[in-house]
Short mmCIF file of C-alpha atoms in Angstrom, two decimals:
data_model
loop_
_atom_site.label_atom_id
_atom_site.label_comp_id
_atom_site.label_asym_id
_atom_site.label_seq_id
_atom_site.Cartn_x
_atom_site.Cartn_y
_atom_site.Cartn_z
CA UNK A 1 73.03 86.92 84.37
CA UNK A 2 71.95 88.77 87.44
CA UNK A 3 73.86 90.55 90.30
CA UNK A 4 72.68 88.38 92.62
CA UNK A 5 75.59 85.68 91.01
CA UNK A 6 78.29 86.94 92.79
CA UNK A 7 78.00 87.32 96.37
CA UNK A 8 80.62 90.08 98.38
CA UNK A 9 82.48 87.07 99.45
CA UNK A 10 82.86 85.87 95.86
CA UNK A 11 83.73 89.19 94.77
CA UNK A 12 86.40 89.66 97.52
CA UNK A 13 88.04 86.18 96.57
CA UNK A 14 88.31 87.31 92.82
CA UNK A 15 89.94 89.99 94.17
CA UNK A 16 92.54 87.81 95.80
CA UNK A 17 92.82 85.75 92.97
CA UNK A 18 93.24 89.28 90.74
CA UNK A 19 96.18 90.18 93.01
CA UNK A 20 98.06 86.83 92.99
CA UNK A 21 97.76 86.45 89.16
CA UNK A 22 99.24 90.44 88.77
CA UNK A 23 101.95 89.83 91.28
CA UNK A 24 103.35 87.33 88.93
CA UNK A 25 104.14 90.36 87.15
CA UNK A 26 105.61 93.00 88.82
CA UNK A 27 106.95 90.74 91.86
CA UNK A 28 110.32 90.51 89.64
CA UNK A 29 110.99 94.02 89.90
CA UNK A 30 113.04 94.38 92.93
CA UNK A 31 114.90 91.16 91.83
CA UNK A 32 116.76 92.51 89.00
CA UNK A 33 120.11 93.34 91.05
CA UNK A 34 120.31 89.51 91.95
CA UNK A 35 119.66 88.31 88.75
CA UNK A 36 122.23 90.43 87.21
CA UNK A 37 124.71 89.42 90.00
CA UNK A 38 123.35 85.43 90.12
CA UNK A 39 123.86 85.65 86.36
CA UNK A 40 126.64 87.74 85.45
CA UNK A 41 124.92 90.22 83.65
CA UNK A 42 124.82 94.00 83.36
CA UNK A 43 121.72 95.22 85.23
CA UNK A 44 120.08 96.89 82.18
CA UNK A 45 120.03 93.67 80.62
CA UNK A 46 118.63 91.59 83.42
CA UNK A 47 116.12 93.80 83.53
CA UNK A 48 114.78 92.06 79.86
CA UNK A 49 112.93 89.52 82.25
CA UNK A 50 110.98 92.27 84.02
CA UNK A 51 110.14 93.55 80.28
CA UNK A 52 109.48 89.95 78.85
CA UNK A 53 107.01 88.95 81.56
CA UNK A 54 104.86 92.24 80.67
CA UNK A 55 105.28 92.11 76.69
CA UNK A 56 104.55 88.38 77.43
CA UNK A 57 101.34 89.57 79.26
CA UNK A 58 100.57 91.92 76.80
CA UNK A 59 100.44 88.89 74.17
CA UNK A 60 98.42 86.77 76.31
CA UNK A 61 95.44 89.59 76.60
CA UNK A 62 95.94 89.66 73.21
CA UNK A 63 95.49 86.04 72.50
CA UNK A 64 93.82 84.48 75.24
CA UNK A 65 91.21 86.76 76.95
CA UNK A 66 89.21 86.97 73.67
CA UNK A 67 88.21 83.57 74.84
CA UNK A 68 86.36 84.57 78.24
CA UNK A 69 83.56 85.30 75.28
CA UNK A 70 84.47 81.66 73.56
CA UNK A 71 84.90 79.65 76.83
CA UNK A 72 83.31 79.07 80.65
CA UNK A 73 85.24 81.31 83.02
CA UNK A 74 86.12 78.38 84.82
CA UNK A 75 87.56 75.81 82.91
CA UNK A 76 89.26 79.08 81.07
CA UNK A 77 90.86 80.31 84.38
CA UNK A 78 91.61 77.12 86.42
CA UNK A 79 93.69 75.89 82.90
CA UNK A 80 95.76 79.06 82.39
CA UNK A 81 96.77 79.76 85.65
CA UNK A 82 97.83 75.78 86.06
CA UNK A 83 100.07 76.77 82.95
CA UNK A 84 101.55 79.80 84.72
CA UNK A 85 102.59 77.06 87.79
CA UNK A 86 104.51 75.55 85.28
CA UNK A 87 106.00 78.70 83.79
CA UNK A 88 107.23 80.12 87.37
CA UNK A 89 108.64 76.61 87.94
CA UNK A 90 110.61 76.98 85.01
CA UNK A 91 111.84 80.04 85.34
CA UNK A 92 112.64 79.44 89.07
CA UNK A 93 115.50 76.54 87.61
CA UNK A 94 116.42 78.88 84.89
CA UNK A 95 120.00 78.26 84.09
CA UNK A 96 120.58 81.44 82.38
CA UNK A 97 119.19 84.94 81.29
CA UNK A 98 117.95 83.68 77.79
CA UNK A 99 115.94 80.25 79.72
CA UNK A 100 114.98 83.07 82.08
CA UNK A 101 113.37 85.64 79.51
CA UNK A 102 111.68 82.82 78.01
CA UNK A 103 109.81 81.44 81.03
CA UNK A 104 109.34 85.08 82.12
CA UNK A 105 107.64 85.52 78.58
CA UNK A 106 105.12 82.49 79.17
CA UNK A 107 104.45 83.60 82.84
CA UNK A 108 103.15 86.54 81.84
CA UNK A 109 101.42 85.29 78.65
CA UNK A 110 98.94 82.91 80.89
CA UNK A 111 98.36 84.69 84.36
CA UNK A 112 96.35 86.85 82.53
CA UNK A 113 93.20 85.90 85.04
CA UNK A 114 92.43 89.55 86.07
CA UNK A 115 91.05 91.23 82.82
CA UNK A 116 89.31 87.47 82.43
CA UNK A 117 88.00 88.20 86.01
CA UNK A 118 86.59 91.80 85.23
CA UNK A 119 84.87 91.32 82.47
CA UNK A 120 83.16 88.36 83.67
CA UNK A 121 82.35 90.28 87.08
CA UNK A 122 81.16 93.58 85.11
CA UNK A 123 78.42 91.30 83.38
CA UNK A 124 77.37 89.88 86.97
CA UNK A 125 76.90 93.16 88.21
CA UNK A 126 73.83 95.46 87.80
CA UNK A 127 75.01 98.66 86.03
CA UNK A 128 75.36 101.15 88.80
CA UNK A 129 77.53 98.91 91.15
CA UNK A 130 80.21 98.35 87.91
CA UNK A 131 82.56 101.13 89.33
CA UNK A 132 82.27 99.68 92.99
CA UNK A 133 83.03 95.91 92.00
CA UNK A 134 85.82 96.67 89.07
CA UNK A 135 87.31 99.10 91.98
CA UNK A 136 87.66 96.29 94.29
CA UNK A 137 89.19 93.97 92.03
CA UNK A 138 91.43 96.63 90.96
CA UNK A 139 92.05 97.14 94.66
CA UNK A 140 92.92 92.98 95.34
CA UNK A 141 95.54 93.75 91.92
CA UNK A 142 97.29 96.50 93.80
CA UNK A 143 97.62 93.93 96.90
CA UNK A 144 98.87 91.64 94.72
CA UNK A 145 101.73 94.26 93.38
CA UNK A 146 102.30 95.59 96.72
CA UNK A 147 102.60 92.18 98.56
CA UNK A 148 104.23 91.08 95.42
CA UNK A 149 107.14 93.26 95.60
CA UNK A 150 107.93 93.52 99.32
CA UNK A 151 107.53 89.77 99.99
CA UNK A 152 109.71 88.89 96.20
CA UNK A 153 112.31 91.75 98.09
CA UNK A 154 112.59 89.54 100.95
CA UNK A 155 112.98 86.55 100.18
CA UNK A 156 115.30 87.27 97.23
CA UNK A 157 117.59 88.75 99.64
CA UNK A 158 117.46 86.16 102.15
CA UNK A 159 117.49 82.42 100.02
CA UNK A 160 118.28 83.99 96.26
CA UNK A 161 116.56 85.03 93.54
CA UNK A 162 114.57 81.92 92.29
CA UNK A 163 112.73 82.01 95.98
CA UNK A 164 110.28 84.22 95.09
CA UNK A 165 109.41 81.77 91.75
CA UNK A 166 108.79 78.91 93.73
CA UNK A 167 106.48 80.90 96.79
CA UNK A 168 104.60 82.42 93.23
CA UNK A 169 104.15 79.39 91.65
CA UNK A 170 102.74 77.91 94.75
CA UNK A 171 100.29 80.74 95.15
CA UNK A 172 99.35 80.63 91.73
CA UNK A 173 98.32 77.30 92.11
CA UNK A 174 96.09 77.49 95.36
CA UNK A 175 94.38 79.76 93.40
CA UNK A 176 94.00 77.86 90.05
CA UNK A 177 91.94 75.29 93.19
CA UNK A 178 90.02 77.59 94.86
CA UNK A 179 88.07 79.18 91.41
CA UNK A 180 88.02 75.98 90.20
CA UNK A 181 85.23 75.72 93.21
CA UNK A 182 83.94 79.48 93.57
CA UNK A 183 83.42 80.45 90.30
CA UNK A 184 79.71 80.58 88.66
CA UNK A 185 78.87 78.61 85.56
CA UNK A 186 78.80 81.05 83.29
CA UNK A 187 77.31 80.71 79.47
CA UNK A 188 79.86 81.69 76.35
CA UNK A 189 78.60 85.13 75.17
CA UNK A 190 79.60 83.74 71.31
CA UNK A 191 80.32 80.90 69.31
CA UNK A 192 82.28 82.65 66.87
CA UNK A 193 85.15 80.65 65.57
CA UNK A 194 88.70 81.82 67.47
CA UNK A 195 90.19 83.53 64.52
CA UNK A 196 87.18 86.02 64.67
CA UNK A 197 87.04 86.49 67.84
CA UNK A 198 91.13 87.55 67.36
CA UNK A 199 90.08 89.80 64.62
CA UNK A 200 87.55 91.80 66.40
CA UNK A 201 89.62 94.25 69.01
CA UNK A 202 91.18 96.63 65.93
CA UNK A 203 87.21 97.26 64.26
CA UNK A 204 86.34 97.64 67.91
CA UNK A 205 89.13 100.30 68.59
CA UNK A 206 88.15 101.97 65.36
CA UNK A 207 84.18 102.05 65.66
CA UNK A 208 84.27 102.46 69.89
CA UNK A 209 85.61 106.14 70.58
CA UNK A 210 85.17 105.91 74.17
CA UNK A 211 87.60 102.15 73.97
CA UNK A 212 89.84 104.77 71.85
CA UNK A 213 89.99 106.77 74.75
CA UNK A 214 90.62 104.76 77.53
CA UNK A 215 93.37 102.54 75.28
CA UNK A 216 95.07 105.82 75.14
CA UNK A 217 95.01 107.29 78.81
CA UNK A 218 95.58 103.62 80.04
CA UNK A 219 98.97 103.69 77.44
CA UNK A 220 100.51 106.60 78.15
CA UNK A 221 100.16 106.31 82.19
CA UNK A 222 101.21 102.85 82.43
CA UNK A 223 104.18 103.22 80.32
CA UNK A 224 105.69 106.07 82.76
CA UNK A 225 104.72 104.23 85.63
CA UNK A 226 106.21 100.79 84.33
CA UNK A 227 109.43 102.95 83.45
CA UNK A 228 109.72 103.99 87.26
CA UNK A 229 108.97 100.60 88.60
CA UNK A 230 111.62 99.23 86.09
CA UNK A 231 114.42 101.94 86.86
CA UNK A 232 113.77 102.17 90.44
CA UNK A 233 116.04 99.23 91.76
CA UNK A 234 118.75 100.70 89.81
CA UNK A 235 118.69 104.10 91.07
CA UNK A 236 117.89 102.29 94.75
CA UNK A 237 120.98 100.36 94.62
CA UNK A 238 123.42 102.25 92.80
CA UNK A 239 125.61 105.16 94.15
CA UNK A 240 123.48 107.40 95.48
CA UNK A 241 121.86 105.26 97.71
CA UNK A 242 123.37 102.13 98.31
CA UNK A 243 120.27 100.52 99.27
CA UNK A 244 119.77 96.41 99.59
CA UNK A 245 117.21 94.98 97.51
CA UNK A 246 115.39 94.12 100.61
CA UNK A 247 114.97 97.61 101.06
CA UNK A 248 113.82 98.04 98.07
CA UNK A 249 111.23 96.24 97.87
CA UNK A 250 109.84 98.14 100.88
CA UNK A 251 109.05 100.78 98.60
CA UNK A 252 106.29 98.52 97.73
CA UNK A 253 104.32 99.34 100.90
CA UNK A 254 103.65 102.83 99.48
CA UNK A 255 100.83 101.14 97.25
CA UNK A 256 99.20 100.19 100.02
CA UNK A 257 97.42 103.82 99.92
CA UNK A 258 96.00 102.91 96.69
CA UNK A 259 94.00 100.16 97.84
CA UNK A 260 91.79 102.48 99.66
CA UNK A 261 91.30 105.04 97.10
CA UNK A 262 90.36 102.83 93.83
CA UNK A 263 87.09 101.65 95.73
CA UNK A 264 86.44 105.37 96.24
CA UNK A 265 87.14 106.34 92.77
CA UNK A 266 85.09 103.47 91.40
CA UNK A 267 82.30 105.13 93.53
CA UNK A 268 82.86 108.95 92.28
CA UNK A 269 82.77 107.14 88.61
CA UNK A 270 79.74 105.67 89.82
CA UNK A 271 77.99 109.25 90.89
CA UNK A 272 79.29 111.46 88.20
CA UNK A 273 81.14 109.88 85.55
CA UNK A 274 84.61 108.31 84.01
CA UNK A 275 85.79 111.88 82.75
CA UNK A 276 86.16 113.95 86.10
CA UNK A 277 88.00 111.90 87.42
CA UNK A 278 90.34 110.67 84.49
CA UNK A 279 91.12 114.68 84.35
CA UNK A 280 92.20 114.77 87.99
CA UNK A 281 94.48 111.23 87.77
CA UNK A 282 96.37 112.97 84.34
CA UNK A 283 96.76 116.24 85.96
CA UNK A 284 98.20 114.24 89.37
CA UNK A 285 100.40 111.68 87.25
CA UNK A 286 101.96 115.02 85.45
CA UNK A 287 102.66 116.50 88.83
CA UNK A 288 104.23 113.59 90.46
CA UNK A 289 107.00 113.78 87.41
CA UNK A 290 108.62 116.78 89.31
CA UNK A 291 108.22 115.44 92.84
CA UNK A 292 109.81 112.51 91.32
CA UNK A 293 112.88 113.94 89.78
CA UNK A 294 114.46 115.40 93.30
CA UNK A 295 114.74 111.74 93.95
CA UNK A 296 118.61 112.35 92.25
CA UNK A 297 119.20 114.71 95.37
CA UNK A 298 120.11 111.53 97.31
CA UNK A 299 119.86 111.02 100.94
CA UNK A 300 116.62 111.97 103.17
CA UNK A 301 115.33 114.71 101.06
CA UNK A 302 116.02 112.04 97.74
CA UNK A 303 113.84 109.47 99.61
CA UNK A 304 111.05 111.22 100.69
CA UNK A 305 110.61 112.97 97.04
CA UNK A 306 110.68 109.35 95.50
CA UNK A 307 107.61 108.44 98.25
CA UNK A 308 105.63 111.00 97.64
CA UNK A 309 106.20 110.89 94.02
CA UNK A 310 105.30 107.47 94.02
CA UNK A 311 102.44 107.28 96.21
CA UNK A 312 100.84 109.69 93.93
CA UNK A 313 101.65 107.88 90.79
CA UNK A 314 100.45 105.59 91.99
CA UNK A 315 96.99 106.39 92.96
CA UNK A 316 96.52 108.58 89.46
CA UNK A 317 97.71 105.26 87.78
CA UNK A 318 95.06 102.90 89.11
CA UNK A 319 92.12 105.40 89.99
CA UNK A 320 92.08 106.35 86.56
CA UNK A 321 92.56 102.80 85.54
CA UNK A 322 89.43 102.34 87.51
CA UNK A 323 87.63 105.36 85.36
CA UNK A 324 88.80 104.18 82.29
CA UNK A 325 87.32 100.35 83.19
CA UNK A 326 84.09 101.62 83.66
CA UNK A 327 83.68 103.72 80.32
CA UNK A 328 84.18 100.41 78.64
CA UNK A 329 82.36 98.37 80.80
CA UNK A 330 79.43 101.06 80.31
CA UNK A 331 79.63 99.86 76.10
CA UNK A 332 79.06 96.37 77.28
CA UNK A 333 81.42 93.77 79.51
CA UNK A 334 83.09 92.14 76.94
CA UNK A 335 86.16 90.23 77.06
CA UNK A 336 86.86 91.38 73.69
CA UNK A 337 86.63 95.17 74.51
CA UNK A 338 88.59 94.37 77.59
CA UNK A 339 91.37 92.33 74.92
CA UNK A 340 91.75 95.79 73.07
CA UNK A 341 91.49 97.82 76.03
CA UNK A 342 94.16 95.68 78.15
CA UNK A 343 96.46 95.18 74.95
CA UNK A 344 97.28 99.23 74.68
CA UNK A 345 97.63 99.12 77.95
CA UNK A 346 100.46 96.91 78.56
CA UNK A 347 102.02 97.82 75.16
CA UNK A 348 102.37 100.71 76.98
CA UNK A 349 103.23 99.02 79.73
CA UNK A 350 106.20 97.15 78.03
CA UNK A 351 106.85 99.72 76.44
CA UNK A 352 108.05 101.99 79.29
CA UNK A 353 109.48 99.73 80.94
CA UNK A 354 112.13 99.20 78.65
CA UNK A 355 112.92 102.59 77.71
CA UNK A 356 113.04 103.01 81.56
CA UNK A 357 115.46 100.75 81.71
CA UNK A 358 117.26 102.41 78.69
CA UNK A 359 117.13 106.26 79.75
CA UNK A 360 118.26 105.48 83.09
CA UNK A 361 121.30 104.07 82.31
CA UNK A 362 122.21 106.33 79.73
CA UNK A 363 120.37 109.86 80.96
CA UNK A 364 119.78 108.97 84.91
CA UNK A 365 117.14 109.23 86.41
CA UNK A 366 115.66 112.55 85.54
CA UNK A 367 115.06 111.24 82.59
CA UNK A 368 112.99 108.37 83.93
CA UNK A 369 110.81 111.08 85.23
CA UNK A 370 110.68 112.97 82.10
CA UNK A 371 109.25 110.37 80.64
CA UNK A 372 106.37 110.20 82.89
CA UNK A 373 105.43 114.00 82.40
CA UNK A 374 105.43 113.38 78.47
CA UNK A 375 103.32 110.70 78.09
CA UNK A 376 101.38 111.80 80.79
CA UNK A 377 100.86 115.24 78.67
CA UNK A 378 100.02 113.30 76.05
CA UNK A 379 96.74 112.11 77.48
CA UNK A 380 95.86 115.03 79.15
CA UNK A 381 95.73 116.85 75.83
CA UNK A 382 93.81 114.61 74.05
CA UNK A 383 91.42 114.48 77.31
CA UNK A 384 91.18 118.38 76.70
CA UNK A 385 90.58 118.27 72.81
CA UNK A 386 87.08 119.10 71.92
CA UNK A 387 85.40 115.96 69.74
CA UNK A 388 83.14 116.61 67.36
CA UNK A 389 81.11 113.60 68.64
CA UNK A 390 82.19 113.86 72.07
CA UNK A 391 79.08 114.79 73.08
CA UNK A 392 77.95 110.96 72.62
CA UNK A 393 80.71 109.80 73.86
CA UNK A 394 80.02 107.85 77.48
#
């Protein structure tokens, strides 16, 4: 299949559709304080259907994006995110936490379009423009976890909680209509029976050191950044603060940043290579841990250390995500290197986000940010232990 497949308008409405499908989510982030009060629940606990929706996710990459090898992209896409309609809708009527963490769980199991999306883009893309086009779908993800946020803020404060479910499952579906026109025909890459295909991601992490690699970084960076996205609204709301949720969500806006700079770090990937700038994102995500941590301070000084602590999170997060995309693009664009890459990732993912949840309530805050430093460290050292076949490593 030949570059010439997917046009810059196609690639900017996979984007869109990339953004709308993440959004489902993170958009329940800032909700947590009016589920917990809607519910009568402790806030630790509501947060379960922030961490169900991502372990959820984390199943369906798992499960289901093995088969953008099995299956056309577009009968594969258009069904799953007409699924994840249903799933908002049922969580939007949820009658309790348990319903709730349920139909979070299935939301995030089937809007699992984006790492569908990338791998099918990487293979319709000559080899030097991979960085470029997997850079602007990351970028149309981050819109959809910036708009995501601030929009789920707002309307959660204004009409309630189950708002934001309804205006998602809505979106969801418009988009579910417009692939089902835009996307190309595309031809299965196997016709290996679906148990195989499930099989193949753990000899792929152990023969694929570069996969290895990426997995890794992707883990350990996600998880610190999922535990401040997850904590966040509790530090936000609680004492030292006071803030609304609406406010909240605001914080959401400082993403906004990183929708500019994943394009350019899919271009420096591009000119010199995934490892550069993989260094620079682990070395940034460590610092923002400290910058991070004065956000316990409280009043203006608090708030402007949890900005710029964020804003630089996240840019490391997703600019490296962008590097590490491109190293296993660079094996081949595979849905089922992308299963086993996108798995680790939101294990990690789900990971930190509930021992977020956890250290914050019992540790505060600093701990939160703790967390971020240590798992950050945990990449960087392995990115700065010599391999004895580094060397053919991409």
């Amino acid at each position: 299949m030949s570059e010439t497949q997917l046009g810059r308008s196609t690639v900017l409405l996979l984007a869109l559709a990339c953004g709308v499908a993440v959004s489902n989510i993170y958009f329940p982030q800032p909700l947590t304080p009016l589920i917990a009060a809607d519910l009568r629940v402790p806030l630790d606990t509501a947060a379960f259907a922030v961490t169900a929706t991502q372990f959820g996710y984390a199943g369906g990459i798992f499960l289901l994006v093995p088969l953008g090898d099995r299956l056309p992209h577009r009968r594969l896409l258009v069904s799953l995110l007409t699924v994840a309609t249903v799933s908002l809708l049922a969580a939007a009527i949820a009658p309790s936490l348990p319903t709730l963490v349920i139909a979070s769980a299935l939301v995030g199991l089937t809007t699992v379009a984006a790492p569908i999306i990338g791998s099918m883009a990487a293979g319709l893309t000559a080899g030097n423009r991979i960085g470029a086009v997997s850079g602007t779908l990351l970028s149309g993800s981050i819109g959809g976890i910036l708009l995501g946020r601030v929009a789920a803020g707002r309307l959660g404060e204004r009409l309630g909680w189950r708002a934001p479910y309804l205006a998602a499952a809505v979106l969801t579906l418009l988009v579910a209509a417009a692939l089902a026109r835009v996307v190309p025909m595309t031809t299965p890459r196997t016709r290996q029976r679906y148990t195989a295909i499930l099989a193949e991601p753990l000899p792929l992490l152990r023969n694929e050191p570069a996969l290895r690699r990426s997995c890794l970084y992707q883990a350990c960076v996600f998880a610190g950044f999922s535990a401040v996205w997850t904590s966040l609204p509790q530090l936000l709301t609680g004492p030292t603060y006071g803030l609304t949720t609406n406010a909240v969500s605001a914080f959401g806006l400082i993403s906004a940043a990183t929708m500019i700079c994943t394009p350019l770090a899919g271009r420096l990937v591009d000119r010199g290579g995934p490892d550069p700038v993989n260094l620079i994102c682990l070395i940034g995500t460590i610092a923002s841990a400290p910058v991070l941590a004065a956000g316990v301070l409280g009043g203006p000084t608090g708030l402007i250390a949890i900005t710029i602590g964020i804003l630089l999170l996240d840019i490391t997060m997703q600019s490296g995500m962008t590097a590490n995309l491109t190293r296993i693009y660079a094996i081949r664009p595979d849905s089922r290197l992308n299963t086993a890459y996108m798995t680790c990732a939101f294990i990690g993912s789900s990971t930190g986000s509930w021992l977020g949840a956890l250290l914050c309530n019992k540790f505060g805050w600093p701990a939160v940010s703790t967390l971020v430093a240590l798992t950050a460290a945990i990449a960087l050292t392995r990115h700065l232990t010599p391999q004895r076949n580094r060397v053919n490593q991409p």
